[in-house]
Amino acid sequence: MGLYDRDYVRTPQPPKWKWPGLRRYGLPVWSFNTWLIVANILVFVLANMVLVGGRFDRPVETGYRAPASGVTAAELDRATLDRSRFVNVYVGPSRVSGYPYVEPRTGRVLGVQLVTTRPALHAWGEFSTAKGFFGLEVWRFVTFQFLHADWMHLLFNLLGLWFVGEIVEQYLGRKRYAAFYLTCGIFGALMYLLLNFLGAVLNPVFSATRPFIIFDNIYTPLVGASAGIFGVLMAAAFVSPRTEVMVLFAIPMRLRSAVYIFTAIAIASLLLGTRNQGGEAAHVGGAIAGFFFIRRMHLLRDFFDVLSDSRAHKSSGRGPARPPRP
């Protein structure tokens, strides 16, 4: 049976929550998945082409510090970090810039906290262990999902949404799909946070990289929609496991098999400590969340209660039907 011959794909399922009408605001009535693709493209253009350079760029801490020439590490430990200004200091023959470490009594600059310049939206929205967890900037658990490093990063993520997002949204409904997608992205950040936090704790103990633990600097940024997309892939494998897809546009395979293979590759890359180990951690976290929540969607009922109380509005209908087992 083809994908579009199935009742739960051909006929949209009644969502548990009502979606506010978009026509009253003069906006096109697209699916949430389409809006998601458009939003990612618009944010990419703003972040990498419009709000860049000059007054739009912002300094971001790197977590690395450099003592001035003749200053010991013990002296730098006693200094106070001043984030209100930039200074230049000489480290040997080289001059570096950053936030100054100042001696409390004399005001003498003893070194700098090195910084890097980032486009404004990236500086504000990237996720990192230092900013998202230690800095309590919790919005980054969501905003990082709409930022991408380059065109190829954006293209591959949006292709994933284009191929499988509509299948899952047809099954869940708009608002439930939105909650599902964002939750999977948040769990991707949580997986990265957990493994990077372990790396920060264990780094003084282990001199070499250990499998499954991320020893990157806690200021290393995480961006991209792929954590949420891995969750959507897992959901698509549950909703329509026997659908035939062309992997790499050349290899015919059932959707469930393809998704599980991609997830296994992400897990192996995380265990082996590949170059994109942080990104693979987010992929695995999103996939685990997708596997779990597509089977327990009632747990996401209160996702949007920051705006309204979902318990106050009981909707009719039984919600999405359970898909047939393969």
mmCIF file of C-alpha atoms in Angstrom:
data_model
loop_
_atom_site.group_PDB
_atom_site.id
_atom_site.type_symbol
_atom_site.label_atom_id
_atom_site.label_comp_id
_atom_site.label_asym_id
_atom_site.label_seq_id
_atom_site.Cartn_x
_atom_site.Cartn_y
_atom_site.Cartn_z
ATOM 1 C CA MET A 1 0.000 0.000 0.000
ATOM 2 C CA GLY A 2 1.361 3.412 -0.941
ATOM 3 C CA LEU A 3 1.808 6.190 1.608
ATOM 4 C CA TYR A 4 -1.035 8.340 0.294
ATOM 5 C CA ASP A 5 -3.460 5.395 0.229
ATOM 6 C CA ARG A 6 -3.426 5.241 4.022
ATOM 7 C CA ASP A 7 -6.351 6.793 5.860
ATOM 8 C CA TYR A 8 -4.270 8.594 8.486
ATOM 9 C CA VAL A 9 -2.226 10.348 5.763
ATOM 10 C CA ARG A 10 -5.032 10.993 3.267
ATOM 11 C CA THR A 11 -7.395 12.455 5.870
ATOM 12 C CA PRO A 12 -5.906 14.945 8.376
ATOM 13 C CA GLN A 13 -6.382 13.802 11.962
ATOM 14 C CA PRO A 14 -8.259 16.102 14.364
ATOM 15 C CA PRO A 15 -5.726 17.898 16.562
ATOM 16 C CA LYS A 16 -6.221 17.992 20.304
ATOM 17 C CA TRP A 17 -5.628 21.764 20.405
ATOM 18 C CA LYS A 18 -7.264 24.353 18.202
ATOM 19 C CA TRP A 19 -4.927 26.347 15.984
ATOM 20 C CA PRO A 20 -5.724 30.089 15.917
ATOM 21 C CA GLY A 21 -6.880 31.280 12.509
ATOM 22 C CA LEU A 22 -4.128 32.931 10.516
ATOM 23 C CA ARG A 23 -6.369 34.683 8.018
ATOM 24 C CA ARG A 24 -7.364 37.306 10.579
ATOM 25 C CA TYR A 25 -3.716 38.448 10.584
ATOM 26 C CA GLY A 26 -3.452 38.425 6.791
ATOM 27 C CA LEU A 27 -1.001 35.490 6.838
ATOM 28 C CA PRO A 28 -1.033 32.488 4.465
ATOM 29 C CA VAL A 29 -2.649 29.383 5.962
ATOM 30 C CA TRP A 30 0.342 27.081 5.564
ATOM 31 C CA SER A 31 1.194 24.019 7.584
ATOM 32 C CA PHE A 32 3.438 24.519 10.593
ATOM 33 C CA ASN A 33 6.128 22.547 8.771
ATOM 34 C CA THR A 34 6.056 25.029 5.888
ATOM 35 C CA TRP A 35 6.211 27.963 8.301
ATOM 36 C CA LEU A 36 9.147 26.249 10.000
ATOM 37 C CA ILE A 37 11.069 25.994 6.738
ATOM 38 C CA VAL A 38 10.322 29.631 5.876
ATOM 39 C CA ALA A 39 11.318 30.799 9.367
ATOM 40 C CA ASN A 40 14.662 29.004 9.180
ATOM 41 C CA ILE A 41 15.426 30.582 5.799
ATOM 42 C CA LEU A 42 14.477 34.080 6.994
ATOM 43 C CA VAL A 43 16.540 33.764 10.176
ATOM 44 C CA PHE A 44 19.519 32.547 8.144
ATOM 45 C CA VAL A 45 19.298 35.546 5.819
ATOM 46 C CA LEU A 46 19.001 37.963 8.745
ATOM 47 C CA ALA A 47 21.762 36.337 10.788
ATOM 48 C CA ASN A 48 24.312 35.855 8.011
ATOM 49 C CA MET A 49 23.539 38.537 5.412
ATOM 50 C CA VAL A 50 21.688 41.445 6.987
ATOM 51 C CA LEU A 51 22.542 41.820 10.675
ATOM 52 C CA VAL A 52 26.276 41.340 10.220
ATOM 53 C CA GLY A 53 29.347 43.530 10.356
ATOM 54 C CA GLY A 54 30.053 46.786 12.129
ATOM 55 C CA ARG A 55 27.594 47.654 14.866
ATOM 56 C CA PHE A 56 25.635 44.406 14.408
ATOM 57 C CA ASP A 57 28.481 42.086 15.432
ATOM 58 C CA ARG A 58 28.763 41.186 19.102
ATOM 59 C CA PRO A 59 31.639 39.847 21.233
ATOM 60 C CA VAL A 60 31.258 36.330 22.599
ATOM 61 C CA GLU A 61 33.476 34.815 25.277
ATOM 62 C CA THR A 62 35.550 31.814 24.255
ATOM 63 C CA GLY A 63 36.430 30.532 27.734
ATOM 64 C CA TYR A 64 40.149 30.950 27.086
ATOM 65 C CA ARG A 65 42.214 33.463 29.027
ATOM 66 C CA ALA A 66 45.656 34.853 28.355
ATOM 67 C CA PRO A 67 47.892 36.311 31.092
ATOM 68 C CA ALA A 68 49.899 39.397 30.215
ATOM 69 C CA SER A 69 53.639 39.035 29.876
ATOM 70 C CA GLY A 70 55.226 38.476 33.277
ATOM 71 C CA VAL A 71 51.940 37.549 35.013
ATOM 72 C CA THR A 72 51.613 34.153 36.660
ATOM 73 C CA ALA A 73 48.530 31.947 36.617
ATOM 74 C CA ALA A 74 48.113 32.432 40.384
ATOM 75 C CA GLU A 75 48.018 36.207 39.971
ATOM 76 C CA LEU A 76 45.445 35.892 37.212
ATOM 77 C CA ASP A 77 43.272 33.682 39.427
ATOM 78 C CA ARG A 78 43.048 36.490 42.008
ATOM 79 C CA ALA A 79 42.139 39.138 39.421
ATOM 80 C CA THR A 80 38.616 40.410 38.685
ATOM 81 C CA LEU A 81 37.109 40.071 35.218
ATOM 82 C CA ASP A 82 35.733 43.353 33.812
ATOM 83 C CA ARG A 83 33.257 42.733 30.967
ATOM 84 C CA SER A 84 32.473 46.429 30.482
ATOM 85 C CA ARG A 85 35.449 47.183 28.184
ATOM 86 C CA PHE A 86 38.054 45.756 25.821
ATOM 87 C CA VAL A 87 41.806 45.989 26.201
ATOM 88 C CA ASN A 88 44.885 44.810 24.326
ATOM 89 C CA VAL A 89 47.738 43.040 26.089
ATOM 90 C CA TYR A 90 50.966 41.460 24.941
ATOM 91 C CA VAL A 91 51.408 37.742 25.422
ATOM 92 C CA GLY A 92 55.017 37.301 24.456
ATOM 93 C CA PRO A 93 55.467 38.994 21.051
ATOM 94 C CA SER A 94 51.761 38.796 20.178
ATOM 95 C CA ARG A 95 49.018 41.270 21.036
ATOM 96 C CA VAL A 96 45.583 39.867 21.964
ATOM 97 C CA SER A 97 42.264 41.540 22.745
ATOM 98 C CA GLY A 98 39.487 40.741 25.173
ATOM 99 C CA TYR A 99 37.824 41.526 28.479
ATOM 100 C CA PRO A 100 40.480 42.565 31.029
ATOM 101 C CA TYR A 101 41.409 40.771 34.241
ATOM 102 C CA VAL A 102 42.111 43.604 36.689
ATOM 103 C CA GLU A 103 44.044 43.537 39.949
ATOM 104 C CA PRO A 104 41.488 44.658 42.581
ATOM 105 C CA ARG A 105 43.749 47.021 44.538
ATOM 106 C CA THR A 106 45.779 48.723 41.822
ATOM 107 C CA GLY A 107 43.540 48.352 38.748
ATOM 108 C CA ARG A 108 46.459 46.944 36.760
ATOM 109 C CA VAL A 109 45.481 44.749 33.795
ATOM 110 C CA LEU A 110 46.915 41.272 34.341
ATOM 111 C CA GLY A 111 45.478 39.527 31.291
ATOM 112 C CA VAL A 112 42.397 39.114 29.127
ATOM 113 C CA GLN A 113 39.444 36.806 28.633
ATOM 114 C CA LEU A 114 39.662 36.111 24.911
ATOM 115 C CA VAL A 115 36.551 36.813 22.833
ATOM 116 C CA THR A 116 35.414 36.160 19.300
ATOM 117 C CA THR A 117 33.174 38.362 17.179
ATOM 118 C CA ARG A 118 29.873 36.808 16.130
ATOM 119 C CA PRO A 119 26.851 38.051 14.142
ATOM 120 C CA ALA A 120 24.287 39.530 16.521
ATOM 121 C CA LEU A 121 21.652 36.784 16.192
ATOM 122 C CA HIS A 122 24.244 34.073 16.747
ATOM 123 C CA ALA A 123 25.695 35.834 19.773
ATOM 124 C CA TRP A 124 22.197 36.124 21.251
ATOM 125 C CA GLY A 125 20.771 32.751 20.195
ATOM 126 C CA GLU A 126 23.532 30.105 20.071
ATOM 127 C CA PHE A 127 23.423 27.418 22.727
ATOM 128 C CA SER A 128 26.445 26.641 24.876
ATOM 129 C CA THR A 129 26.905 25.008 28.249
ATOM 130 C CA ALA A 130 28.338 28.235 29.647
ATOM 131 C CA LYS A 131 25.511 30.472 28.452
ATOM 132 C CA GLY A 132 22.499 28.154 28.442
ATOM 133 C CA PHE A 133 23.234 26.402 31.753
ATOM 134 C CA PHE A 134 25.705 28.344 33.894
ATOM 135 C CA GLY A 135 24.447 31.687 32.554
ATOM 136 C CA LEU A 136 20.766 30.643 32.957
ATOM 137 C CA GLU A 137 19.961 32.006 29.460
ATOM 138 C CA VAL A 138 17.248 29.399 28.957
ATOM 139 C CA TRP A 139 15.839 30.878 25.728
ATOM 140 C CA ARG A 140 18.885 29.426 23.969
ATOM 141 C CA PHE A 141 17.380 25.923 24.265
ATOM 142 C CA VAL A 142 14.908 27.055 21.574
ATOM 143 C CA THR A 143 16.667 29.802 19.615
ATOM 144 C CA PHE A 144 19.689 27.684 18.637
ATOM 145 C CA GLN A 145 17.317 25.501 16.587
ATOM 146 C CA PHE A 146 16.786 28.343 14.075
ATOM 147 C CA LEU A 147 20.461 29.233 13.512
ATOM 148 C CA HIS A 148 22.762 27.566 10.972
ATOM 149 C CA ALA A 149 26.478 27.784 10.280
ATOM 150 C CA ASP A 150 26.308 27.957 6.461
ATOM 151 C CA TRP A 151 24.123 27.271 3.416
ATOM 152 C CA MET A 152 24.924 23.547 3.283
ATOM 153 C CA HIS A 153 24.033 23.129 6.953
ATOM 154 C CA LEU A 154 20.710 24.873 6.308
ATOM 155 C CA LEU A 155 19.983 23.003 3.058
ATOM 156 C CA PHE A 156 20.396 19.486 4.444
ATOM 157 C CA ASN A 157 18.295 20.256 7.517
ATOM 158 C CA LEU A 158 15.461 21.776 5.486
ATOM 159 C CA LEU A 159 15.500 18.827 3.067
ATOM 160 C CA GLY A 160 14.869 16.555 6.040
ATOM 161 C CA LEU A 161 11.911 18.689 7.135
ATOM 162 C CA TRP A 162 10.576 18.848 3.580
ATOM 163 C CA PHE A 163 10.601 15.056 3.098
ATOM 164 C CA VAL A 164 9.122 13.853 6.399
ATOM 165 C CA GLY A 165 7.712 16.834 8.298
ATOM 166 C CA GLU A 166 4.340 16.858 6.541
ATOM 167 C CA ILE A 167 3.812 13.140 7.267
ATOM 168 C CA VAL A 168 4.226 13.721 10.992
ATOM 169 C CA GLU A 169 2.182 16.929 11.033
ATOM 170 C CA GLN A 170 -0.712 15.197 9.245
ATOM 171 C CA TYR A 171 -0.675 12.616 12.005
ATOM 172 C CA LEU A 172 -0.283 14.966 14.982
ATOM 173 C CA GLY A 173 -1.943 18.196 13.915
ATOM 174 C CA ARG A 174 -0.290 21.623 13.749
ATOM 175 C CA LYS A 175 0.006 22.626 17.381
ATOM 176 C CA ARG A 176 0.932 19.176 18.664
ATOM 177 C CA TYR A 177 3.540 18.889 15.920
ATOM 178 C CA ALA A 178 4.997 22.264 16.927
ATOM 179 C CA ALA A 179 5.276 21.104 20.538
ATOM 180 C CA PHE A 180 6.823 17.814 19.437
ATOM 181 C CA TYR A 181 9.417 19.428 17.152
ATOM 182 C CA LEU A 182 10.560 22.050 19.665
ATOM 183 C CA THR A 183 10.719 19.495 22.474
ATOM 184 C CA CYS A 184 12.965 17.206 20.436
ATOM 185 C CA GLY A 185 15.270 20.154 19.761
ATOM 186 C CA ILE A 186 15.381 20.997 23.475
ATOM 187 C CA PHE A 187 16.303 17.410 24.335
ATOM 188 C CA GLY A 188 19.081 17.592 21.755
ATOM 189 C CA ALA A 189 20.526 20.585 23.617
ATOM 190 C CA LEU A 190 20.104 18.737 26.932
ATOM 191 C CA MET A 191 22.075 15.738 25.639
ATOM 192 C CA TYR A 192 24.862 18.055 24.447
ATOM 193 C CA LEU A 193 24.776 19.887 27.788
ATOM 194 C CA LEU A 194 25.011 16.677 29.812
ATOM 195 C CA LEU A 195 27.984 15.260 27.887
ATOM 196 C CA ASN A 196 29.789 18.604 27.717
ATOM 197 C CA PHE A 197 29.254 19.152 31.449
ATOM 198 C CA LEU A 198 30.766 15.715 32.120
ATOM 199 C CA GLY A 199 33.680 16.676 29.909
ATOM 200 C CA ALA A 200 34.239 19.889 31.866
ATOM 201 C CA VAL A 201 34.208 17.960 35.157
ATOM 202 C CA LEU A 202 36.431 15.111 33.967
ATOM 203 C CA ASN A 203 38.844 17.123 31.822
ATOM 204 C CA PRO A 204 41.375 17.616 34.655
ATOM 205 C CA VAL A 205 41.290 13.839 35.264
ATOM 206 C CA PHE A 206 41.646 12.492 31.729
ATOM 207 C CA SER A 207 44.384 13.730 29.451
ATOM 208 C CA ALA A 208 42.932 11.993 26.381
ATOM 209 C CA THR A 209 39.465 12.090 24.817
ATOM 210 C CA ARG A 210 37.086 9.406 26.087
ATOM 211 C CA PRO A 211 34.189 7.965 24.053
ATOM 212 C CA PHE A 212 30.762 9.539 24.550
ATOM 213 C CA ILE A 213 32.083 12.476 26.587
ATOM 214 C CA ILE A 214 32.464 15.911 24.985
ATOM 215 C CA PHE A 215 35.605 17.677 26.163
ATOM 216 C CA ASP A 216 34.963 20.818 24.107
ATOM 217 C CA ASN A 217 35.257 24.175 25.830
ATOM 218 C CA ILE A 218 31.960 24.984 27.583
ATOM 219 C CA TYR A 219 31.654 28.132 25.439
ATOM 220 C CA THR A 220 31.648 26.094 22.200
ATOM 221 C CA PRO A 221 28.401 27.018 20.383
ATOM 222 C CA LEU A 222 25.717 24.605 19.212
ATOM 223 C CA VAL A 223 23.438 25.630 16.328
ATOM 224 C CA GLY A 224 21.091 23.927 13.885
ATOM 225 C CA ALA A 225 17.659 22.380 13.473
ATOM 226 C CA SER A 226 18.926 18.814 13.177
ATOM 227 C CA ALA A 227 18.111 17.792 16.763
ATOM 228 C CA GLY A 228 14.427 18.497 16.165
ATOM 229 C CA ILE A 229 14.627 16.942 12.698
ATOM 230 C CA PHE A 230 16.023 13.677 14.091
ATOM 231 C CA GLY A 231 13.010 13.611 16.395
ATOM 232 C CA VAL A 232 10.712 14.129 13.399
ATOM 233 C CA LEU A 233 12.512 11.344 11.519
ATOM 234 C CA MET A 234 11.900 8.992 14.436
ATOM 235 C CA ALA A 235 8.231 9.998 14.444
ATOM 236 C CA ALA A 236 7.940 9.406 10.691
ATOM 237 C CA ALA A 237 9.461 5.941 11.141
ATOM 238 C CA PHE A 238 6.724 5.210 13.674
ATOM 239 C CA VAL A 239 3.851 6.732 11.668
ATOM 240 C CA SER A 240 4.752 5.297 8.268
ATOM 241 C CA PRO A 241 7.456 2.652 8.729
ATOM 242 C CA ARG A 242 7.021 0.850 5.404
ATOM 243 C CA THR A 243 7.092 3.870 3.118
ATOM 244 C CA GLU A 244 9.730 3.490 0.403
ATOM 245 C CA VAL A 245 12.322 6.283 0.285
ATOM 246 C CA MET A 246 15.419 6.882 -1.830
ATOM 247 C CA VAL A 247 18.399 7.299 0.479
ATOM 248 C CA LEU A 248 20.948 9.675 -1.078
ATOM 249 C CA PHE A 249 18.531 9.819 -4.058
ATOM 250 C CA ALA A 250 19.821 6.417 -5.172
ATOM 251 C CA ILE A 251 19.241 3.613 -2.653
ATOM 252 C CA PRO A 252 15.638 2.376 -2.171
ATOM 253 C CA MET A 253 14.867 1.584 1.455
ATOM 254 C CA ARG A 254 11.979 1.508 3.893
ATOM 255 C CA LEU A 255 11.653 4.707 5.904
ATOM 256 C CA ARG A 256 12.030 2.982 9.267
ATOM 257 C CA SER A 257 15.228 1.227 8.180
ATOM 258 C CA ALA A 258 16.723 4.439 6.804
ATOM 259 C CA VAL A 259 15.952 6.398 9.985
ATOM 260 C CA TYR A 260 17.418 3.726 12.249
ATOM 261 C CA ILE A 261 20.568 3.562 10.116
ATOM 262 C CA PHE A 262 21.032 7.357 10.306
ATOM 263 C CA THR A 263 20.514 7.230 14.068
ATOM 264 C CA ALA A 264 23.003 4.381 14.436
ATOM 265 C CA ILE A 265 25.580 6.414 12.484
ATOM 266 C CA ALA A 266 25.003 9.376 14.815
ATOM 267 C CA ILE A 267 25.466 7.158 17.893
ATOM 268 C CA ALA A 268 28.641 5.618 16.460
ATOM 269 C CA SER A 269 30.034 9.078 15.632
ATOM 270 C CA LEU A 270 29.315 10.229 19.170
ATOM 271 C CA LEU A 271 30.996 7.174 20.688
ATOM 272 C CA LEU A 272 34.056 7.477 18.435
ATOM 273 C CA GLY A 273 34.490 11.184 19.159
ATOM 274 C CA THR A 274 34.346 12.478 15.590
ATOM 275 C CA ARG A 275 34.907 16.109 14.680
ATOM 276 C CA ASN A 276 31.207 16.963 14.987
ATOM 277 C CA GLN A 277 30.768 15.107 18.280
ATOM 278 C CA GLY A 278 28.711 17.932 19.796
ATOM 279 C CA GLY A 279 26.323 17.957 16.853
ATOM 280 C CA GLU A 280 25.997 14.172 16.988
ATOM 281 C CA ALA A 281 25.086 14.406 20.680
ATOM 282 C CA ALA A 282 22.231 16.753 19.738
ATOM 283 C CA HIS A 283 21.128 14.328 16.991
ATOM 284 C CA VAL A 284 21.018 11.432 19.447
ATOM 285 C CA GLY A 285 19.166 13.476 22.064
ATOM 286 C CA GLY A 286 16.572 14.577 19.519
ATOM 287 C CA ALA A 287 16.145 11.022 18.210
ATOM 288 C CA ILE A 288 15.625 9.616 21.717
ATOM 289 C CA ALA A 289 13.039 12.312 22.462
ATOM 290 C CA GLY A 290 11.280 11.643 19.147
ATOM 291 C CA PHE A 291 11.145 7.901 19.794
ATOM 292 C CA PHE A 292 9.717 8.487 23.273
ATOM 293 C CA PHE A 293 7.228 11.327 22.722
ATOM 294 C CA ILE A 294 5.647 10.069 19.490
ATOM 295 C CA ARG A 295 4.399 7.162 21.617
ATOM 296 C CA ARG A 296 3.415 9.367 24.603
ATOM 297 C CA MET A 297 2.116 12.604 23.116
ATOM 298 C CA HIS A 298 -0.096 13.280 26.151
ATOM 299 C CA LEU A 299 3.061 14.289 28.032
ATOM 300 C CA LEU A 300 3.363 17.375 25.792
ATOM 301 C CA ARG A 301 -0.143 18.632 26.559
ATOM 302 C CA ASP A 302 1.055 21.562 28.665
ATOM 303 C CA PHE A 303 3.901 22.645 26.349
ATOM 304 C CA PHE A 304 2.226 25.931 25.401
ATOM 305 C CA ASP A 305 0.783 26.691 28.846
ATOM 306 C CA VAL A 306 3.221 29.578 29.150
ATOM 307 C CA LEU A 307 0.653 31.398 26.990
ATOM 308 C CA SER A 308 -2.658 29.832 28.110
ATOM 309 C CA ASP A 309 -4.081 27.041 30.247
ATOM 310 C CA SER A 310 -4.740 24.050 27.999
ATOM 311 C CA ARG A 311 -6.764 22.328 30.727
ATOM 312 C CA ALA A 312 -9.382 25.074 30.561
ATOM 313 C CA HIS A 313 -10.334 24.135 26.984
ATOM 314 C CA LYS A 314 -11.370 20.536 26.456
ATOM 315 C CA SER A 315 -11.638 19.774 22.773
ATOM 316 C CA SER A 316 -13.806 17.115 21.225
ATOM 317 C CA GLY A 317 -12.406 14.246 19.193
ATOM 318 C CA ARG A 318 -10.198 11.349 20.045
ATOM 319 C CA GLY A 319 -6.952 12.789 18.737
ATOM 320 C CA PRO A 320 -4.608 10.992 16.355
ATOM 321 C CA ALA A 321 -5.241 7.344 15.625
ATOM 322 C CA ARG A 322 -2.529 4.846 16.391
ATOM 323 C CA PRO A 323 -0.696 3.850 13.185
ATOM 324 C CA PRO A 324 -0.820 0.257 12.017
ATOM 325 C CA ARG A 325 2.007 -1.968 13.102
ATOM 326 C CA PRO A 326 4.328 -3.236 10.360
#
